[in-house]
Short mmCIF file of C-alpha atoms and ligand atoms in Angstrom, two decimals:
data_model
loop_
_atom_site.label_atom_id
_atom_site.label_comp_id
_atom_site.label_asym_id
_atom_site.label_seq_id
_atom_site.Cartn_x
_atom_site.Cartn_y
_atom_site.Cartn_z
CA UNK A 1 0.00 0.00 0.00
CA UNK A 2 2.59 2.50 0.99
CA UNK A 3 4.37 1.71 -2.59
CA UNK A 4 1.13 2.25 -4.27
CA UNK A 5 1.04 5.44 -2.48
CA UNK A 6 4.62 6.13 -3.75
CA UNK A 7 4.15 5.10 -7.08
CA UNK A 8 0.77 7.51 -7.17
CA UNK A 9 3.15 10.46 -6.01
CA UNK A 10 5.95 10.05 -8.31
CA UNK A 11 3.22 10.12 -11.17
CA UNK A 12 1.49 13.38 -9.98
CA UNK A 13 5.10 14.84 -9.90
CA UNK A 14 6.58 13.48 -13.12
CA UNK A 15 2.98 14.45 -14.86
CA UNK A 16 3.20 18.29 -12.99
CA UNK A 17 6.86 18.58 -14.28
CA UNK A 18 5.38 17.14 -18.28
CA UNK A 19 2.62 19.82 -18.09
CA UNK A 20 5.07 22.59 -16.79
CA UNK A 21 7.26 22.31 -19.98
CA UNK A 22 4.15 21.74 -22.43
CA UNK A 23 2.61 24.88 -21.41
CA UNK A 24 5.51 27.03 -21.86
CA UNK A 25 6.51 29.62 -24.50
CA UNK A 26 6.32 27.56 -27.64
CA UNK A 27 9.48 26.17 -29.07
CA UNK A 28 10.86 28.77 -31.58
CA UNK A 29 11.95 27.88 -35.30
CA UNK A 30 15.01 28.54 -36.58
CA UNK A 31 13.62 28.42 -40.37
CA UNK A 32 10.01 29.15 -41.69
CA UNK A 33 8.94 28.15 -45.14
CA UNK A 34 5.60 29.98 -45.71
CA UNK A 35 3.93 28.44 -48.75
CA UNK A 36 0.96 29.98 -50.45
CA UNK A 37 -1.25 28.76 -52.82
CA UNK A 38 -2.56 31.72 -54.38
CA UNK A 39 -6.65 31.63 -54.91
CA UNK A 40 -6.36 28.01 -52.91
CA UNK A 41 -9.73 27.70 -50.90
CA UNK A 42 -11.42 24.11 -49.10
CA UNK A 43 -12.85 22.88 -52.04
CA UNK A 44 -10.11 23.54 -54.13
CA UNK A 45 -7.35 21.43 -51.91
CA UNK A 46 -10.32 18.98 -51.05
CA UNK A 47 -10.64 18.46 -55.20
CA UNK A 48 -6.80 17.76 -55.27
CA UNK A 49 -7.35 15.27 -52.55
CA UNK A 50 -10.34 13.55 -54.21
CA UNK A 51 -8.69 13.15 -58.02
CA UNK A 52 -5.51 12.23 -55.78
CA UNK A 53 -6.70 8.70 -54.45
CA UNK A 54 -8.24 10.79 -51.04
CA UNK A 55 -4.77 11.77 -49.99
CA UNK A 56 -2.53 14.83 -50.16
CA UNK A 57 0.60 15.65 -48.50
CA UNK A 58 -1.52 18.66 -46.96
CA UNK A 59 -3.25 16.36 -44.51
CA UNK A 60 0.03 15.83 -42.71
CA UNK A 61 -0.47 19.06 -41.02
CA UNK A 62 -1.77 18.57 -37.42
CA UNK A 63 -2.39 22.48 -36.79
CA UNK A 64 -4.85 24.11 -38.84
CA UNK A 65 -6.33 27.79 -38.16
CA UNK A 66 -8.12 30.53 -40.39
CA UNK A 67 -7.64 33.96 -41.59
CA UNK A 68 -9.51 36.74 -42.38
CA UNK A 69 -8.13 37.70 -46.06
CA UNK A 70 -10.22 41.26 -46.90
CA UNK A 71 -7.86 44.31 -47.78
CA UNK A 72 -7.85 47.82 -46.24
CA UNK A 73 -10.58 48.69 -49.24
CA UNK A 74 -12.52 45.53 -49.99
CA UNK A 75 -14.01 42.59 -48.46
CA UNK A 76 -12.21 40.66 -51.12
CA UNK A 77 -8.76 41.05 -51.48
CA UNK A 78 -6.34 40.34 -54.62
CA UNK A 79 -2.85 38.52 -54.61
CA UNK A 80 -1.42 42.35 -53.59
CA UNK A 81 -2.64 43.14 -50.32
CA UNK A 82 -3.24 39.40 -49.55
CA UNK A 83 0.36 38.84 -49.84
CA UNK A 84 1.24 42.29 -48.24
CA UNK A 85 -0.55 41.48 -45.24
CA UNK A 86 1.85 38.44 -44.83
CA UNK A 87 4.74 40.36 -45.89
CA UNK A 88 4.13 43.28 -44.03
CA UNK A 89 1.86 42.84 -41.22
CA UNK A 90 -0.51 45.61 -42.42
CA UNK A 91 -3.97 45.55 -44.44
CA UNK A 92 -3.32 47.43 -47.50
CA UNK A 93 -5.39 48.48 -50.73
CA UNK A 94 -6.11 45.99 -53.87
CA UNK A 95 -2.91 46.18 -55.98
CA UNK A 96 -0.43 47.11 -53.27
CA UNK A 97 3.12 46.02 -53.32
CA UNK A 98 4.91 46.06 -50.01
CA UNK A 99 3.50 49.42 -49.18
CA UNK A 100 0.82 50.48 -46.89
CA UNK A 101 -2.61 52.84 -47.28
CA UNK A 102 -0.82 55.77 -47.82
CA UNK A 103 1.93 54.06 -50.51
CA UNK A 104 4.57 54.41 -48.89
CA UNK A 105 7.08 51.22 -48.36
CA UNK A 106 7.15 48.89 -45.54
CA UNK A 107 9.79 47.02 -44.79
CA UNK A 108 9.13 43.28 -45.61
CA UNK A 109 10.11 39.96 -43.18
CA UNK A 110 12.18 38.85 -45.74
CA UNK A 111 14.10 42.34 -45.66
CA UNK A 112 13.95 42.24 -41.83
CA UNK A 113 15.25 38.50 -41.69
CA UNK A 114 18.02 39.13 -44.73
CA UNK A 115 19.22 42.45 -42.41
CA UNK A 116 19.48 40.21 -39.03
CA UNK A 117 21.51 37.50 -40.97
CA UNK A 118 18.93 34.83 -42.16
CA UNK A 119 18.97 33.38 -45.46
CA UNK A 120 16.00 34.13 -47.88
CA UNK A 121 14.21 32.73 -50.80
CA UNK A 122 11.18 33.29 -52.97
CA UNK A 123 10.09 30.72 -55.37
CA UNK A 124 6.91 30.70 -57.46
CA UNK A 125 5.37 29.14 -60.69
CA UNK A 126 4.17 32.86 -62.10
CA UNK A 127 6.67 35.69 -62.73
CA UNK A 128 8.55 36.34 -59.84
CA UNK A 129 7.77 39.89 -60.31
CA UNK A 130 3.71 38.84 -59.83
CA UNK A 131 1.82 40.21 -56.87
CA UNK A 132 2.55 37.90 -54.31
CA UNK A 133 6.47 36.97 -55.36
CA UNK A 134 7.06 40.98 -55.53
CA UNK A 135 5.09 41.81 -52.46
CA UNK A 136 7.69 39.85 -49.91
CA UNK A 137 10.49 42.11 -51.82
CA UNK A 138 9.87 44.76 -53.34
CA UNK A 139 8.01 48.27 -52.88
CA UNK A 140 5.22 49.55 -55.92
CA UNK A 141 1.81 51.65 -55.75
CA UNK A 142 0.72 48.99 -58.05
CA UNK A 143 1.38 45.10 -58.82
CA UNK A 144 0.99 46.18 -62.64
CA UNK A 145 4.72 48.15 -62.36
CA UNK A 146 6.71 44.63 -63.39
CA UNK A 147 10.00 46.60 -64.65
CA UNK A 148 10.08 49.14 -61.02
CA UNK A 149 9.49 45.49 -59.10
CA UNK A 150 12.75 43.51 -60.49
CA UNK A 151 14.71 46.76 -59.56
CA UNK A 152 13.82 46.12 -56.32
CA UNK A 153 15.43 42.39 -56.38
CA UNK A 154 18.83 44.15 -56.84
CA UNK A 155 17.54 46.12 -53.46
CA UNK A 156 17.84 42.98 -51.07
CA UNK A 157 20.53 40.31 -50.87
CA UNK A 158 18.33 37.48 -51.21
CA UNK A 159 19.96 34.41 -51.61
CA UNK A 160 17.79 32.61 -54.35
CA UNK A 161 14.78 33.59 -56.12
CA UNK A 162 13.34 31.11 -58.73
CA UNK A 163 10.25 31.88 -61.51
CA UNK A 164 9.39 33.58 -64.82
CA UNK A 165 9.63 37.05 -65.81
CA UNK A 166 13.38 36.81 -67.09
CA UNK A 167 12.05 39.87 -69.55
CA UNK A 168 11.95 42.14 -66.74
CA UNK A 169 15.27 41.61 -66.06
CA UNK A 170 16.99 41.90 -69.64
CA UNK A 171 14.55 43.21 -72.06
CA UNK A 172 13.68 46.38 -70.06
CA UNK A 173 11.98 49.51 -71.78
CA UNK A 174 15.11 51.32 -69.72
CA UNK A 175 17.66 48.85 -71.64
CA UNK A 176 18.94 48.23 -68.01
CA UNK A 177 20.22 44.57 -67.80
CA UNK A 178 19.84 43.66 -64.72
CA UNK A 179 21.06 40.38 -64.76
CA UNK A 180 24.68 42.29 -65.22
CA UNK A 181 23.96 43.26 -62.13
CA UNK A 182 22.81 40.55 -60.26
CA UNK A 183 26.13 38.54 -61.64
CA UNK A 184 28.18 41.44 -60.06
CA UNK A 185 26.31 40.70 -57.62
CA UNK A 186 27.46 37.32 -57.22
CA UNK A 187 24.14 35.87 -58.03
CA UNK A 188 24.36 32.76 -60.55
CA UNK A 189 21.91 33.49 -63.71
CA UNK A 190 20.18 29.61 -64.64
CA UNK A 191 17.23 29.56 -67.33
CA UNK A 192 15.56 26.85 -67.58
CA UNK A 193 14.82 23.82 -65.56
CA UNK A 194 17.83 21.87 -66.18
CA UNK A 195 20.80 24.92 -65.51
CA UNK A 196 18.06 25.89 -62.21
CA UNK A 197 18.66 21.93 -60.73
CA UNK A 198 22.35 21.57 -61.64
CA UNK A 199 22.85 24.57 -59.71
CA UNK A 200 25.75 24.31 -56.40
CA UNK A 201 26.66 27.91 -55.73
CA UNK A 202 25.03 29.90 -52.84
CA UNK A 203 23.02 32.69 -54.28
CA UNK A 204 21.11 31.89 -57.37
CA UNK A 205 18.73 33.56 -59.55
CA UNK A 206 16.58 30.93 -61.26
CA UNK A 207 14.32 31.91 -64.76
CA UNK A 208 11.45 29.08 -65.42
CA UNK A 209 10.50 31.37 -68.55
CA UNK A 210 10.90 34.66 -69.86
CA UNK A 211 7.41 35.68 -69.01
CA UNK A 212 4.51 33.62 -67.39
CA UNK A 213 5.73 29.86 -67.04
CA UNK A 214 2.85 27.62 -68.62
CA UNK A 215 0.56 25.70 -66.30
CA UNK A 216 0.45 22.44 -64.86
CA UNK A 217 -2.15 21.30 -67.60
CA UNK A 218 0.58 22.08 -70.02
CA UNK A 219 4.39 21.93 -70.37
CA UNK A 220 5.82 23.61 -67.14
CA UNK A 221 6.07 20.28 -65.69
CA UNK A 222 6.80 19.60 -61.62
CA UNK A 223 9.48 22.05 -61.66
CA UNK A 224 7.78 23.68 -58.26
CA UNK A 225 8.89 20.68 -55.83
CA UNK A 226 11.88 20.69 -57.26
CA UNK A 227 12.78 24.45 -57.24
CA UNK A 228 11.96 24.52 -53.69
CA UNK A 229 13.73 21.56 -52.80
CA UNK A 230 16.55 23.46 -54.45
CA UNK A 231 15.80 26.50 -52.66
CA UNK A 232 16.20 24.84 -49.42
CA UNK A 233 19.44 23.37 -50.15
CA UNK A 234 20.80 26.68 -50.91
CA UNK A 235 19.60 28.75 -47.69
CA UNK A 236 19.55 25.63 -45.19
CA UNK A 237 23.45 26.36 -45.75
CA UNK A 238 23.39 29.34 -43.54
CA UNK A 239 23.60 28.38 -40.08
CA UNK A 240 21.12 31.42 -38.31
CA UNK A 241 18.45 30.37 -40.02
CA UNK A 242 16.46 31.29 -42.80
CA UNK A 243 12.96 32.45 -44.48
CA UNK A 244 11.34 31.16 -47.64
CA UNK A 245 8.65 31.26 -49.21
CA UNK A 246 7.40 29.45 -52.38
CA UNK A 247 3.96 29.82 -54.33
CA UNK A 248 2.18 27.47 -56.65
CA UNK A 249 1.06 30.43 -58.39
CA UNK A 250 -1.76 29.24 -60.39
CA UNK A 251 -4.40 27.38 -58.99
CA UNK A 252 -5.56 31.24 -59.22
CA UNK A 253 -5.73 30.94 -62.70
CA UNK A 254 -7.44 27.95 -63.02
CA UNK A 255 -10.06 29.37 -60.72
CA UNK A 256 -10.34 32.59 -62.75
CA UNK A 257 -11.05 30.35 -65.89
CA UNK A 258 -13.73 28.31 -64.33
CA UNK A 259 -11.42 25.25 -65.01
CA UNK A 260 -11.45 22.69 -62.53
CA UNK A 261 -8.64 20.10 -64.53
CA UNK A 262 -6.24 23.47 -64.25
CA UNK A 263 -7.25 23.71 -60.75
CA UNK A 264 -6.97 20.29 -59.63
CA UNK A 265 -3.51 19.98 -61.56
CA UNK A 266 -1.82 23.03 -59.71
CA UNK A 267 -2.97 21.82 -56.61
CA UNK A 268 -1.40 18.35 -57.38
CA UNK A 269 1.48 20.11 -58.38
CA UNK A 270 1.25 22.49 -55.19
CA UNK A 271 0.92 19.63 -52.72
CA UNK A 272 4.42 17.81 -54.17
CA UNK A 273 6.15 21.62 -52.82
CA UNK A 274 4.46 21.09 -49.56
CA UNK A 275 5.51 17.61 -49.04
CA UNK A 276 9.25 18.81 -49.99
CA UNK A 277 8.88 21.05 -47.25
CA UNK A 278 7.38 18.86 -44.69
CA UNK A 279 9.75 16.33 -45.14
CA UNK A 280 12.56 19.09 -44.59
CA UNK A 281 10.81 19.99 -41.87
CA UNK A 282 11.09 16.51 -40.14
CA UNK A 283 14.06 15.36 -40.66
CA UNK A 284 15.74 19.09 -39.30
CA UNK A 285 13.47 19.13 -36.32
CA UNK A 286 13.49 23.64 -36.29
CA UNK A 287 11.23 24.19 -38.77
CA UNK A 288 8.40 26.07 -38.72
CA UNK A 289 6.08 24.92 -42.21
CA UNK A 290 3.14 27.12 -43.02
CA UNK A 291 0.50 26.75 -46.13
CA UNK A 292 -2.36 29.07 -46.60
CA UNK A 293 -3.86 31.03 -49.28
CA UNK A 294 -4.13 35.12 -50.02
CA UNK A 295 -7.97 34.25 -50.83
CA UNK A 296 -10.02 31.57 -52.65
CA UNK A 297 -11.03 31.89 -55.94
CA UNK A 298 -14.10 31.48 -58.71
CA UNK A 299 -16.44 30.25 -55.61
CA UNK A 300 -15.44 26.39 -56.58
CA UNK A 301 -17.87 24.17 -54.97
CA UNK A 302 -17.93 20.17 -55.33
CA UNK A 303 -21.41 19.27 -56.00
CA UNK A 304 -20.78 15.66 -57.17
CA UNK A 305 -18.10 13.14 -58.52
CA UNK A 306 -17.19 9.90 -56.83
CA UNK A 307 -14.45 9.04 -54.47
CA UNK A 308 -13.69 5.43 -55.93
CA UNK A 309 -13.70 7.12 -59.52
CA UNK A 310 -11.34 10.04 -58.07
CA UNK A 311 -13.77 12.47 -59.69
CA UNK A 312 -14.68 15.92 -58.97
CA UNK A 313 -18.10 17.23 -60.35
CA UNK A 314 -17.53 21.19 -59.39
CA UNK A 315 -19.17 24.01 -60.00
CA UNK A 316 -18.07 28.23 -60.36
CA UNK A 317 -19.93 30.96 -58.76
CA UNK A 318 -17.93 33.93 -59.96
CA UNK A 319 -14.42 34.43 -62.52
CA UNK A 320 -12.99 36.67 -59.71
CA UNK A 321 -11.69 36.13 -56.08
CA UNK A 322 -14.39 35.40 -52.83
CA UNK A 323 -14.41 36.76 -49.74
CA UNK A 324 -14.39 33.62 -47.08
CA UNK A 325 -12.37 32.79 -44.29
CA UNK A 326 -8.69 31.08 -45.83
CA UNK A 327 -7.44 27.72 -44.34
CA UNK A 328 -3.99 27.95 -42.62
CA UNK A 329 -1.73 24.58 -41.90
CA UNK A 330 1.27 24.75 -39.93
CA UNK A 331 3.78 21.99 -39.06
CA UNK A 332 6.89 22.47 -36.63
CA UNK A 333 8.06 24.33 -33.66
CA UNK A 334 5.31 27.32 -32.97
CA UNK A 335 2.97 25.46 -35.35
CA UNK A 336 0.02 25.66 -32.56
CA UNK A 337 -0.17 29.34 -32.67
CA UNK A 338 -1.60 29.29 -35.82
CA UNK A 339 -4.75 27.26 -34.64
CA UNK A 340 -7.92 29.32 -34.20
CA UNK A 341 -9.37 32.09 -36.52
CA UNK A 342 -7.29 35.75 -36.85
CA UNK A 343 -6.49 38.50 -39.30
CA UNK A 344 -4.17 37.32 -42.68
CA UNK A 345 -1.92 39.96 -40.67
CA UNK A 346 -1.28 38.01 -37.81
CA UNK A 347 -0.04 35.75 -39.87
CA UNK A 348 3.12 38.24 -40.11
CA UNK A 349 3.27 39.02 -36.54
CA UNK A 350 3.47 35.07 -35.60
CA UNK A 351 6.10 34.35 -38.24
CA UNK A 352 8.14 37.85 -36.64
CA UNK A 353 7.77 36.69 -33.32
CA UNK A 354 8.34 33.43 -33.83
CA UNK A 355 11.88 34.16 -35.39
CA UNK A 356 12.76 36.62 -32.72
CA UNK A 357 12.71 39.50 -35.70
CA UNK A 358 11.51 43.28 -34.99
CA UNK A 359 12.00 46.08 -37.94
MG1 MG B 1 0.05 34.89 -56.68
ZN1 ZN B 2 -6.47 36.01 -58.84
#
């Protein structure tokens, strides 16, 4: 009896002691990959999942939350402010790049975490000048202002930024060649797939195409996965730490073409990124994984199909963006403070805090 009492005791302890350490700050992250799938609502990652056998890499995430996605000016927000918001911390106009209500810039986490020593990325499967790309680094009244935007990549040291939109670099109406500069630099220039993977230096500037990259329906091909696979290798070499983030661009596009084959192919493609950076994530053990959207788009709903068949029957409500609440997954050390319903802002201010980063 006096064992059992013993025994009784040294469990109430050990358990105290368990819930002591459970309960206290969260474990920080060294490295956050943010991934964004730009117009990706519920029904457009639940069609992936249904014309994908009922699985997706996506349901690997044990901490899910929402956001609140509207902009400064609208209940629906484009890629601009929805991306700003993450960027920047701040709800900003339709169309904004990296600047707030009044248009003036605001300094980015990627500029805050490239100033206090991290490594940085950006990869994405639309121009890399494109709204959400440009608004993590770079500074424009408007999202339409491609040339002003790839100045702004000579602005930041970031270590490797992979997508279209080589035109903006080289074939400028200023007949500034930037990609001089970003040799002098010490960036490496690779087009194309092939130069992009055989990369090995450390600060790389990757071209998919010299404008928009085709879609996943067409001949871009699963270069996404692999670019941020390749991403990772180059800024998991710096030993602070490091921010990324990388975009499957277009399940926007197949949304604003009522096209539910585009959608469910980007989202395939999508999901291979995210289980790149999940299994990153656990094999390293400090890093913090994050997929959400800037908003959902063309109102997809599934209103038939078949599970054994892996078919989707779905059906469009609008060619533009919607206003609902925006599904956030995180994986890692800090990954429960994204559970529970908040502002696409805070989004910003967890990812800041998390990394120990002011401005
Ligand atoms: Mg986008
Ligand atoms: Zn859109």
């Amino acid at each position: 009896m006096k064992n059992y009492f013993l025994l009784v005791f040294a469990f109430l302890l050990f358990s105290c002691a368990d819930k002591k350490s459970v309960d206290a700050q969260p474990r920080k992250p060294k490295n956050i990959i943010l991934l964004i799938g730009d117009g990706m609502g519920l029904a457009q990652v639940y069609a992936g999942m249904v014309a994908n056998g009922d699985a997706l890499n996506i349901e690997r995430f044990k901490h899910i939350g929402f956001h609140k996605s509207y902009s400064s000016d609208n209940i629906i927000t484009d890629s601009a402010a929805g991306a700003t918001a993450f960027s920047c911390g701040e709800k900003t106009y339709n169309g904004a790049i990296g600047v707030g209500t009044d248009s003036l810039p605001r300094e980015t986490i990627l500029e805050t975490a490239e100033k206090k020593g991290f490594a940085t990325g950006l990869v994405a499967t639309c121009t890399i000048t494109h709204a959400t790309p440009a608004s993590f680094i770079a500074h424009a009244k408007s999202r339409k202002l491609d040339e002003d935007i790839a100045l702004d990549f000579l602005k930041t040291d970031v270590d490797v930024f992979i997508g279209g939109g080589k035109d903006y670099f080289e074939k400028r109406s200023d007949s500034i060649n930037l990609l001089d500069k970003l040799k002098a630099n010490g960036y490496g220039i690779a087009t194309g797939d092939a130069e992009i993977l055989a990369f090995t230096g450390n600060k790389l500037a990757g071209f998919i195409a010299p404008l928009q990259p085709d879609s996943a329906t067409g001949t871009r091909g699963d270069i996404l996965h692999k670019a941020t696979q390749k991403a990772l290798d180059i800024v998991s070499k710096n030993p602070q730490g490091f921010f990324v983030m990388s975009e499957g661009s277009q399940i926007d596009w197949g949304g604003h073409a009522n096209k539910q084959t585009y959608i469910i192919q980007e989202m395939l493609d999508f999901d291979k990124a995210i289980g790149k950076a999940l299994d990153f994530a656990e094999k390293d053990g400090n890093t913090l994984v994050i997929v959400t959207a800037d908003h959902e788009t063309g109102g997809f709903a599934i209103t038939g199909g078949s599970i054994a068949e892996r078919k989707v029957q779905g059906e469009f409500i609008t060619t533009h963006h919607t206003g609902v609440m925006i599904p956030v997954y995180a994986y890692g050390p800090g990954a429960e403070e994204f559970q529970g319903i908040y502002q696409n802002t805070d989004i910003y201010h967890k990812m800041m805090s998390l990394l120990g980063l002011k401005k």
